[in-house]
Amino acid sequence: MAKGLLGIEDLERAEIEAILARAKDFQPLQNRSNKRLDLLRGRMIVNLFFEASTRTRTSFEIAAKRLGADAVSITASGSSVAKGESLVDTLNTLAAMKPDAIVMRHAASGAPHFLSRHLPAPIVNAGDGTHEHPTQALLDALTILDHRQSLEGLRVAIIGDIVHSRVARSNIYLLSKFGAGIVLCGPASLLPPKMDRLAPGARITYDMREAIENADVIMMLRVQLERQNESPFPASEYYPFYGLQVEHLHLAKPDVLVMHPGPINRGREIASDVADSQRSVILNQVENGIAVRMAVLERIMN
Ligand code: NCD
């Protein structure tokens, strides 16, 4: 792997397979009473989050600690970014403290790529604007593979605010490398026709029922209001057309997996009884986030 982990697009299939295999080794650890390994003892990881996060930030921190590393988390609102310091100055300041890796989330697409050219420490992209969120796609793949033999030939429907979603983009790259069939679905204002260029063979539909028909996996996405200047659809129209409801599940395969990267908005893009149903693996995704991030941190630091 190149220095750090910036995206899925440039990863080889073999690298993805190696990370997923290592993450599988770490899965049982989560249920042990002593969850700590000493593989990265003495190393220091800085988590720098310029955007809101619950799952990603916490699980990177837990992953670092379970590997025996020290982890420091910094959020933009509690840092000198709030006093007007530039991104480069903030990162140079942190780099002077000699971290062994920097995990960062930023609203600007490409921010970690830019910084990785200037900093010695490897950078892990924890979400850059609307571009990529590589560890989310890896943990999603691990979660699917907990229930299916392989990704090849699976029918995966990705539904919602595709255009603003770094989760969708990273998943499209990963799933298409492994031969899954991808259907993208959402309102036209959130799903431009050119999106299918991201993946050879991805299909676009604006009809949710058509997207879900025969699906092995349904990935729901939150509407990213924070990335929109004007309303792309009348608010009351979204749920009836693009909200996942129990009756939709009958259209999919009987053992369909319902996924969502979180945070979920109940009653907005997903019904509560679907989010809490037997078909939902949303909390398994959260759990797998730790194993995947352990695998990524170990790999970039060794
Ligand atoms: C996603 C993100 O931040 O891109 N969340 C996450 O990391 N689990 C999706 C979202 O915010 O809707």
Coordinates of N, CA, C and O in Angstrom, one line a residue, residues 143-148 154-159 181 183 208-220 244-260 270 273-282 284-285:
T143 N -18.7 -6.6 6.4 CA -20.0 -7.0 6.9 C -20.8 -7.8 5.9 O -21.4 -8.8 6.3
I144 N -20.7 -7.5 4.6 CA -21.3 -8.3 3.6 C -20.7 -9.7 3.6 O -21.4 -10.7 3.6
L145 N -19.4 -9.8 3.7 CA -18.7 -11.1 3.7 C -18.9 -11.9 4.9 O -18.7 -13.1 5.0
D146 N -19.4 -11.3 6.0 CA -19.8 -12.1 7.2 C -21.1 -12.9 6.9 O -21.4 -13.9 7.6
H147 N -21.8 -12.5 5.8 CA -23.1 -13.2 5.5 C -23.1 -13.8 4.1 O -24.0 -14.5 3.7
R148 N -22.1 -13.5 3.3 CA -22.0 -14.1 1.9 C -20.6 -14.6 1.6 O -19.7 -14.0 2.1
L154 N -23.1 -10.3 -6.6 CA -24.2 -9.8 -5.7 C -24.8 -8.6 -6.3 O -24.2 -7.9 -7.1
R155 N -26.1 -8.5 -6.0 CA -26.8 -7.3 -6.5 C -27.0 -6.3 -5.4 O -27.6 -6.6 -4.4
V156 N -26.3 -5.2 -5.5 CA -26.2 -4.2 -4.4 C -27.0 -2.9 -4.9 O -26.6 -2.3 -5.8
A157 N -28.0 -2.5 -4.1 CA -28.7 -1.3 -4.4 C -28.2 -0.2 -3.5 O -28.2 -0.4 -2.2
I158 N -27.7 0.9 -4.0 CA -27.3 2.0 -3.2 C -28.3 3.1 -3.4 O -28.5 3.6 -4.5
I159 N -28.9 3.5 -2.3 CA -30.1 4.4 -2.5 C -30.0 5.7 -1.6 O -29.7 5.6 -0.4
G181 N -22.8 -6.4 -8.8 CA -23.7 -5.6 -9.7 C -24.3 -4.5 -8.9 O -24.9 -4.7 -7.8
V183 N -26.7 -1.1 -8.4 CA -27.8 -0.2 -8.9 C -27.8 1.0 -8.0 O -27.8 0.9 -6.8
M208 N -37.4 3.3 -6.8 CA -36.8 2.6 -5.7 C -37.2 1.1 -5.8 O -36.4 0.2 -5.4
R209 N -38.4 0.8 -6.2 CA -38.9 -0.6 -6.2 C -38.0 -1.4 -7.2 O -37.6 -2.5 -7.0
E210 N -37.7 -0.7 -8.4 CA -36.9 -1.4 -9.4 C -35.5 -1.6 -8.8 O -34.9 -2.7 -9.0
A211 N -35.0 -0.7 -8.1 CA -33.6 -0.8 -7.5 C -33.6 -2.0 -6.5 O -32.6 -2.7 -6.5
I212 N -34.6 -2.2 -5.8 CA -34.6 -3.2 -4.7 C -34.9 -4.6 -5.2 O -34.5 -5.6 -4.6
E213 N -35.6 -4.7 -6.3 CA -36.0 -6.0 -6.8 C -34.8 -6.9 -6.9 O -33.8 -6.6 -7.5
N214 N -34.9 -8.1 -6.2 CA -33.9 -9.1 -6.2 C -32.6 -8.7 -5.5 O -31.6 -9.4 -5.8
A215 N -32.5 -7.6 -4.8 CA -31.3 -7.2 -4.2 C -30.8 -8.1 -3.1 O -31.6 -8.7 -2.3
D216 N -29.5 -8.3 -3.1 CA -28.8 -9.1 -2.0 C -28.5 -8.1 -0.8 O -28.4 -8.5 0.3
V217 N -28.2 -6.9 -1.2 CA -27.8 -5.8 -0.2 C -28.5 -4.5 -0.6 O -28.5 -4.1 -1.8
I218 N -29.1 -3.9 0.4 CA -29.6 -2.5 0.2 C -28.8 -1.6 1.1 O -28.8 -1.7 2.3
M219 N -28.1 -0.6 0.5 CA -27.3 0.3 1.3 C -28.1 1.7 1.2 O -28.2 2.2 0.1
M220 N -28.6 2.1 2.4 CA -29.3 3.4 2.4 C -28.3 4.5 2.8 O -27.3 4.3 3.5
L244 N -36.8 3.8 2.9 CA -36.9 2.3 2.9 C -37.9 1.9 4.0 O -37.8 2.2 5.2
Q245 N -39.0 1.2 3.5 CA -40.1 0.7 4.4 C -40.2 -0.8 4.3 O -39.8 -1.4 3.3
V246 N -40.9 -1.3 5.3 CA -41.0 -2.8 5.4 C -41.5 -3.5 4.1 O -41.0 -4.5 3.7
E247 N -42.5 -2.8 3.5 CA -43.1 -3.5 2.3 C -42.0 -3.6 1.1 O -42.2 -4.5 0.3
H248 N -41.0 -2.8 1.2 CA -40.0 -2.9 0.1 C -39.2 -4.2 0.3 O -38.7 -4.7 -0.7
L249 N -39.0 -4.6 1.5 CA -38.1 -5.7 1.7 C -38.6 -7.0 1.0 O -37.8 -7.8 0.6
H250 N -39.9 -7.1 0.8 CA -40.4 -8.3 0.1 C -40.0 -8.4 -1.4 O -40.0 -9.4 -2.0
L251 N -39.6 -7.2 -1.9 CA -39.1 -7.2 -3.3 C -37.7 -7.8 -3.5 O -37.3 -8.2 -4.5
A252 N -36.9 -7.7 -2.4 CA -35.5 -8.1 -2.4 C -35.4 -9.6 -2.1 O -36.4 -10.3 -1.9
K253 N -34.2 -10.1 -2.2 CA -34.0 -11.5 -1.8 C -34.4 -11.7 -0.3 O -34.3 -10.8 0.5
P254 N -34.9 -12.9 0.0 CA -35.4 -13.1 1.4 C -34.4 -12.9 2.5 O -34.7 -12.4 3.6
D255 N -33.1 -13.1 2.1 CA -32.0 -12.9 3.1 C -31.3 -11.5 2.9 O -30.1 -11.4 3.2
V256 N -32.0 -10.6 2.3 CA -31.3 -9.3 2.0 C -30.7 -8.7 3.2 O -31.2 -8.8 4.3
L257 N -29.6 -8.0 3.0 CA -28.9 -7.3 4.1 C -29.3 -5.8 4.0 O -29.0 -5.2 2.9
V258 N -29.8 -5.2 5.0 CA -30.1 -3.7 5.0 C -28.9 -3.0 5.7 O -28.6 -3.3 6.9
M259 N -28.2 -2.1 5.0 CA -27.1 -1.5 5.5 C -27.3 0.0 5.5 O -28.1 0.6 4.8
H260 N -26.5 0.7 6.4 CA -26.6 2.2 6.5 C -25.3 2.6 7.2 O -25.0 2.1 8.3
I270 N -35.2 6.0 6.3 CA -35.4 4.5 6.7 C -36.4 4.5 7.8 O -36.4 5.3 8.7
D273 N -38.9 0.4 11.9 CA -39.0 -1.0 12.0 C -38.1 -1.8 11.0 O -37.8 -2.9 11.2
V274 N -37.6 -1.1 10.0 CA -36.6 -1.7 9.0 C -35.2 -1.6 9.7 O -34.5 -2.5 9.7
A275 N -34.9 -0.4 10.2 CA -33.6 -0.2 10.9 C -33.4 -1.2 12.0 O -32.2 -1.7 12.3
D276 N -34.5 -1.6 12.7 CA -34.4 -2.5 13.8 C -34.7 -3.9 13.5 O -34.8 -4.8 14.4
S277 N -34.9 -4.2 12.2 CA -35.4 -5.5 11.8 C -34.3 -6.5 11.8 O -33.1 -6.2 11.9
Q278 N -34.6 -7.8 11.7 CA -33.7 -8.9 11.6 C -32.8 -8.7 10.3 O -31.7 -9.3 10.3
R279 N -33.2 -8.1 9.3 CA -32.5 -7.9 8.1 C -31.4 -6.8 8.2 O -30.5 -6.7 7.4
S280 N -31.5 -6.0 9.2 CA -30.6 -4.9 9.4 C -29.3 -5.3 10.0 O -29.2 -6.0 11.0
V281 N -28.2 -4.9 9.3 CA -26.8 -5.2 9.9 C -26.1 -3.9 10.3 O -24.9 -3.8 10.3
I282 N -26.9 -2.9 10.5 CA -26.3 -1.5 10.8 C -25.4 -1.5 12.0 O -24.3 -0.9 11.9
N284 N -23.8 -4.2 13.1 CA -22.7 -5.0 12.7 C -21.6 -4.2 12.0 O -20.4 -4.4 12.1
Q285 N -22.1 -3.3 11.2 CA -21.2 -2.4 10.4 C -20.4 -1.6 11.4 O -19.2 -1.5 11.3

